[in-house]
Amino acid sequence: METTRFWDVLPARAREALLRAGAPVVIRPGAFLMREHTRASQVFVLRAGAVKVWVDRDGDMAILDVLGPGDLVGEMEAVDGGVRHANVEAVTRVEALVLPAARFRAVLDAHPGSVWAVAAVLSERLRDSNDMRVAHFPDDPERRLATRLLRLVSRFGSPVKEDRPDGAAVPDGVPLEQDAVLDEGGVQVRVPVSQQDLGRWAGMGRRKVAQILAAEPVRGGLTVARNSIVVRSVDALHRLAGHDTD
């Protein structure tokens, strides 16, 4: 499952225009880039770090997405002038390019090809939203959780290989060091997303997430620790998500 990064599909001249029009900012973990129900005034292009997009429903958090480097934040409200539909909160230290919504629209007007980059982002997010709806009818929590994990792998994953001098396995729940590696094909996601966060994102409780991770199709192939997720078999996640791995 590949995600569409705005910066990657943006034409080179439009990138240069955005760099001139915007200003670099650093955002601390826990700070909000924007809040739900407020008027749109800024657009962010993430350069480093991770943010979670979430809404408050009667005191409960529902996570809509977790975005990272190259992703665009605030584009819908900048285009239609509506109020923010969600909160965007930094979960790590974030580096971003920020510019007023009006200036963002001016760059799009001056570089028509950049509109297709925005369209590609919106199309990919709509497709993901449709996939989540399908996974609710009939209810398929395993598929929903697997697709969320695959989005994290696509955005933040880095390959790892096994290289432990004593030959011992990495214990479950223990975050790997930066240079630690697993078996061929393993992937590490160094973003603090907990089992509770995964449940809020996939539409289930933390206990259900734990049950799925402990079940036969996943057991031993994935570890969710405090500050990282280790996926030992991405193919297994694809199979759980209902994707063709041939």
CSV table of C-alpha atoms in Angstrom, one decimal:
chain,number,residue,atom,x,y,z
A,1,MET,CA,0.0,0.0,0.0
A,2,GLU,CA,1.7,3.2,-1.2
A,3,THR,CA,0.7,6.6,0.1
A,4,THR,CA,0.8,9.7,-2.0
A,5,ARG,CA,3.2,12.4,-0.7
A,6,PHE,CA,2.3,15.9,-1.9
A,7,TRP,CA,5.9,17.1,-2.1
A,8,ASP,CA,7.0,14.1,-4.2
A,9,VAL,CA,4.4,14.6,-6.9
A,10,LEU,CA,4.6,18.4,-6.9
A,11,PRO,CA,6.3,19.9,-10.0
A,12,ALA,CA,9.8,21.3,-9.4
A,13,ARG,CA,8.9,24.9,-10.2
A,14,ALA,CA,5.9,24.8,-7.8
A,15,ARG,CA,8.2,23.4,-5.1
A,16,GLU,CA,10.5,26.4,-5.6
A,17,ALA,CA,7.5,28.8,-5.4
A,18,LEU,CA,6.3,27.2,-2.2
A,19,LEU,CA,9.7,27.5,-0.6
A,20,ARG,CA,9.8,31.2,-1.5
A,21,ALA,CA,6.2,31.8,-0.3
A,22,GLY,CA,6.4,29.9,3.0
A,23,ALA,CA,8.4,30.0,6.2
A,24,PRO,CA,10.1,27.0,8.0
A,25,VAL,CA,8.8,26.2,11.4
A,26,VAL,CA,9.6,23.7,14.2
A,27,ILE,CA,6.7,22.3,16.2
A,28,ARG,CA,7.2,20.5,19.5
A,29,PRO,CA,5.5,17.2,20.3
A,30,GLY,CA,2.0,17.7,21.7
A,31,ALA,CA,1.5,21.1,20.0
A,32,PHE,CA,-1.4,21.6,17.6
A,33,LEU,CA,-0.9,22.7,14.0
A,34,MET,CA,-4.6,23.4,13.8
A,35,ARG,CA,-7.8,22.8,15.7
A,36,GLU,CA,-11.2,21.4,14.8
A,37,HIS,CA,-14.0,23.9,14.0
A,38,THR,CA,-11.6,26.9,13.5
A,39,ARG,CA,-11.3,28.9,10.4
A,40,ALA,CA,-8.6,28.0,7.9
A,41,SER,CA,-5.7,30.4,7.7
A,42,GLN,CA,-2.6,28.4,7.1
A,43,VAL,CA,-1.3,25.4,5.1
A,44,PHE,CA,1.6,23.2,6.2
A,45,VAL,CA,3.9,21.0,4.2
A,46,LEU,CA,5.6,18.5,6.5
A,47,ARG,CA,9.3,18.1,6.1
A,48,ALA,CA,10.2,15.9,9.1
A,49,GLY,CA,8.4,14.2,12.0
A,50,ALA,CA,4.8,12.9,12.4
A,51,VAL,CA,1.4,14.4,13.2
A,52,LYS,CA,-1.9,12.7,13.9
A,53,VAL,CA,-5.2,14.0,12.5
A,54,TRP,CA,-8.1,13.4,14.9
A,55,VAL,CA,-11.6,14.5,15.8
A,56,ASP,CA,-13.4,14.7,19.2
A,57,ARG,CA,-16.7,12.8,19.3
A,58,ASP,CA,-18.4,13.2,22.7
A,59,GLY,CA,-15.1,13.1,24.5
A,60,ASP,CA,-13.6,10.2,22.6
A,61,MET,CA,-10.8,10.6,20.1
A,62,ALA,CA,-11.1,9.1,16.6
A,63,ILE,CA,-7.9,9.2,14.6
A,64,LEU,CA,-8.3,9.9,10.9
A,65,ASP,CA,-4.7,9.6,9.8
A,66,VAL,CA,-1.1,9.9,10.7
A,67,LEU,CA,0.9,12.1,8.3
A,68,GLY,CA,4.6,12.5,7.8
A,69,PRO,CA,7.4,14.0,5.6
A,70,GLY,CA,6.1,15.3,2.3
A,71,ASP,CA,2.5,15.3,3.4
A,72,LEU,CA,0.2,18.3,3.0
A,73,VAL,CA,-2.0,19.6,5.9
A,74,GLY,CA,-4.9,22.0,5.7
A,75,GLU,CA,-5.4,21.8,1.9
A,76,MET,CA,-9.2,21.2,1.9
A,77,GLU,CA,-10.0,24.2,4.1
A,78,ALA,CA,-7.6,26.4,2.1
A,79,VAL,CA,-9.3,25.5,-1.1
A,80,ASP,CA,-13.0,25.7,0.0
A,81,GLY,CA,-12.6,28.3,2.8
A,82,GLY,CA,-14.5,26.1,5.3
A,83,VAL,CA,-13.7,25.5,8.9
A,84,ARG,CA,-11.2,22.9,10.0
A,85,HIS,CA,-12.7,19.4,10.0
A,86,ALA,CA,-10.1,17.9,12.4
A,87,ASN,CA,-7.4,18.6,14.9
A,88,VAL,CA,-3.8,18.1,13.8
A,89,GLU,CA,-1.3,17.4,16.6
A,90,ALA,CA,2.4,16.8,16.5
A,91,VAL,CA,3.3,13.3,17.9
A,92,THR,CA,7.1,14.0,17.4
A,93,ARG,CA,9.2,17.0,16.8
A,94,VAL,CA,8.0,18.3,13.4
A,95,GLU,CA,9.7,20.5,10.8
A,96,ALA,CA,7.3,22.1,8.3
A,97,LEU,CA,6.9,24.7,5.7
A,98,VAL,CA,3.9,27.0,6.6
A,99,LEU,CA,2.2,29.6,4.5
A,100,PRO,CA,-1.1,31.5,4.5
A,101,ALA,CA,-3.9,29.8,2.7
A,102,ALA,CA,-4.3,32.7,0.3
A,103,ARG,CA,-0.6,32.5,-0.7
A,104,PHE,CA,-1.0,28.7,-1.1
A,105,ARG,CA,-3.9,29.3,-3.5
A,106,ALA,CA,-1.8,31.9,-5.4
A,107,VAL,CA,1.0,29.3,-6.0
A,108,LEU,CA,-1.6,26.9,-7.3
A,109,ASP,CA,-3.0,29.5,-9.7
A,110,ALA,CA,0.5,30.4,-10.9
A,111,HIS,CA,1.5,26.8,-11.4
A,112,PRO,CA,-1.5,24.9,-12.8
A,113,GLY,CA,0.3,21.6,-12.7
A,114,SER,CA,0.5,21.8,-8.9
A,115,VAL,CA,-3.3,21.4,-8.8
A,116,TRP,CA,-2.8,17.8,-9.9
A,117,ALA,CA,-0.6,17.2,-7.0
A,118,VAL,CA,-3.3,18.3,-4.6
A,119,ALA,CA,-5.8,16.2,-6.6
A,120,ALA,CA,-3.5,13.1,-6.2
A,121,VAL,CA,-3.4,13.6,-2.5
A,122,LEU,CA,-7.2,14.0,-2.2
A,123,SER,CA,-7.8,11.0,-4.4
A,124,GLU,CA,-5.5,8.7,-2.4
A,125,ARG,CA,-7.2,9.8,0.9
A,126,LEU,CA,-10.7,9.2,-0.6
A,127,ARG,CA,-9.6,5.8,-1.8
A,128,ASP,CA,-8.4,5.0,1.7
A,129,SER,CA,-11.6,6.2,3.3
A,130,ASN,CA,-13.6,4.0,0.9
A,131,ASP,CA,-11.4,1.0,1.9
A,132,MET,CA,-12.2,1.6,5.5
A,133,ARG,CA,-15.9,1.8,4.8
A,134,VAL,CA,-15.7,-1.5,3.0
A,135,ALA,CA,-14.0,-3.1,5.9
A,136,HIS,CA,-17.0,-2.2,8.1
A,137,PHE,CA,-19.5,-4.0,5.9
A,138,PRO,CA,-19.3,-6.8,6.9
A,139,ASP,CA,-17.3,-5.9,10.0
A,140,ASP,CA,-13.6,-6.8,9.4
A,141,PRO,CA,-11.4,-5.4,12.2
A,142,GLU,CA,-8.4,-7.4,11.1
A,143,ARG,CA,-8.5,-5.7,7.7
A,144,ARG,CA,-8.9,-2.3,9.2
A,145,LEU,CA,-6.0,-2.7,11.5
A,146,ALA,CA,-3.8,-4.1,8.8
A,147,THR,CA,-4.4,-1.2,6.4
A,148,ARG,CA,-3.6,1.3,9.2
A,149,LEU,CA,-0.3,-0.5,9.9
A,150,LEU,CA,0.5,-0.6,6.2
A,151,ARG,CA,0.0,3.2,6.0
A,152,LEU,CA,2.5,3.6,8.8
A,153,VAL,CA,4.9,1.3,7.0
A,154,SER,CA,4.5,3.3,3.8
A,155,ARG,CA,5.1,6.7,5.4
A,156,PHE,CA,7.6,6.0,8.1
A,157,GLY,CA,9.0,2.5,7.6
A,158,SER,CA,12.7,1.8,7.2
A,159,PRO,CA,14.1,-1.7,6.3
A,160,VAL,CA,16.0,-3.7,8.9
A,161,LYS,CA,18.0,-6.9,8.9
A,162,GLU,CA,19.2,-9.2,11.6
A,163,ASP,CA,22.6,-8.4,13.0
A,164,ARG,CA,22.8,-9.5,16.7
A,165,PRO,CA,26.2,-10.8,17.8
A,166,ASP,CA,24.7,-13.3,20.3
A,167,GLY,CA,22.2,-14.5,17.8
A,168,ALA,CA,19.4,-13.9,20.2
A,169,ALA,CA,16.0,-12.6,19.1
A,170,VAL,CA,14.8,-9.1,19.9
A,171,PRO,CA,12.4,-9.4,22.8
A,172,ASP,CA,8.8,-8.4,22.1
A,173,GLY,CA,8.0,-4.9,23.3
A,174,VAL,CA,11.6,-3.7,23.4
A,175,PRO,CA,12.3,-0.8,20.9
A,176,LEU,CA,15.2,-1.4,18.6
A,177,GLU,CA,18.2,0.9,18.6
A,178,GLN,CA,18.7,3.0,15.5
A,179,ASP,CA,21.2,0.5,14.1
A,180,ALA,CA,19.4,-2.6,15.2
A,181,VAL,CA,18.1,-4.9,12.4
A,182,LEU,CA,15.8,-7.9,11.9
A,183,ASP,CA,15.3,-10.6,9.4
A,184,GLU,CA,15.3,-9.8,5.7
A,185,GLY,CA,12.1,-7.9,4.7
A,186,GLY,CA,11.5,-6.6,8.2
A,187,VAL,CA,10.5,-2.9,8.7
A,188,GLN,CA,10.7,-0.6,11.6
A,189,VAL,CA,8.4,2.4,12.2
A,190,ARG,CA,9.9,4.8,14.7
A,191,VAL,CA,6.8,6.8,15.5
A,192,PRO,CA,5.1,6.7,18.9
A,193,VAL,CA,1.8,5.1,18.0
A,194,SER,CA,0.3,2.9,20.8
A,195,GLN,CA,-2.2,0.1,20.6
A,196,GLN,CA,-4.8,2.5,21.9
A,197,ASP,CA,-3.9,4.9,19.0
A,198,LEU,CA,-4.2,2.1,16.5
A,199,GLY,CA,-7.6,1.2,17.9
A,200,ARG,CA,-8.8,4.8,17.7
A,201,TRP,CA,-7.6,4.9,14.1
A,202,ALA,CA,-9.0,1.5,13.0
A,203,GLY,CA,-12.3,1.9,14.9
A,204,MET,CA,-12.0,-0.6,17.7
A,205,GLY,CA,-10.9,-0.8,21.3
A,206,ARG,CA,-7.4,-1.4,22.5
A,207,ARG,CA,-8.3,-4.9,23.8
A,208,LYS,CA,-9.4,-5.8,20.3
A,209,VAL,CA,-6.1,-4.6,18.8
A,210,ALA,CA,-4.2,-6.7,21.4
A,211,GLN,CA,-6.3,-9.8,20.4
A,212,ILE,CA,-5.6,-9.3,16.7
A,213,LEU,CA,-1.9,-8.9,17.4
A,214,ALA,CA,-1.8,-12.0,19.5
A,215,ALA,CA,-3.8,-14.1,17.0
A,216,GLU,CA,-2.1,-16.7,14.7
A,217,PRO,CA,-1.9,-14.7,11.5
A,218,VAL,CA,0.0,-11.9,13.2
A,219,ARG,CA,1.6,-13.4,16.4
A,220,GLY,CA,5.4,-13.1,16.4
A,221,GLY,CA,5.4,-11.0,13.2
A,222,LEU,CA,4.7,-7.6,14.7
A,223,THR,CA,5.7,-5.7,17.9
A,224,VAL,CA,4.1,-2.5,19.0
A,225,ALA,CA,6.4,-0.8,21.6
A,226,ARG,CA,6.2,2.6,23.2
A,227,ASN,CA,8.1,4.5,20.5
A,228,SER,CA,8.3,2.1,17.6
A,229,ILE,CA,6.5,-0.6,15.7
A,230,VAL,CA,8.5,-3.5,14.2
A,231,VAL,CA,6.9,-5.5,11.3
A,232,ARG,CA,8.8,-8.7,10.6
A,233,SER,CA,6.6,-9.6,7.6
A,234,VAL,CA,5.0,-6.9,5.5
A,235,ASP,CA,3.5,-9.6,3.3
A,236,ALA,CA,1.6,-11.0,6.2
A,237,LEU,CA,0.0,-7.6,6.8
A,238,HIS,CA,-0.9,-7.4,3.1
A,239,ARG,CA,-2.6,-10.8,3.3
A,240,LEU,CA,-4.5,-9.7,6.4
A,241,ALA,CA,-5.6,-6.5,4.6
A,242,GLY,CA,-7.0,-8.7,1.7
A,243,HIS,CA,-4.3,-7.6,-0.8
A,244,ASP,CA,-3.0,-9.8,-3.5
A,245,THR,CA,0.7,-10.5,-2.7
A,246,ASP,CA,1.5,-12.6,-5.8
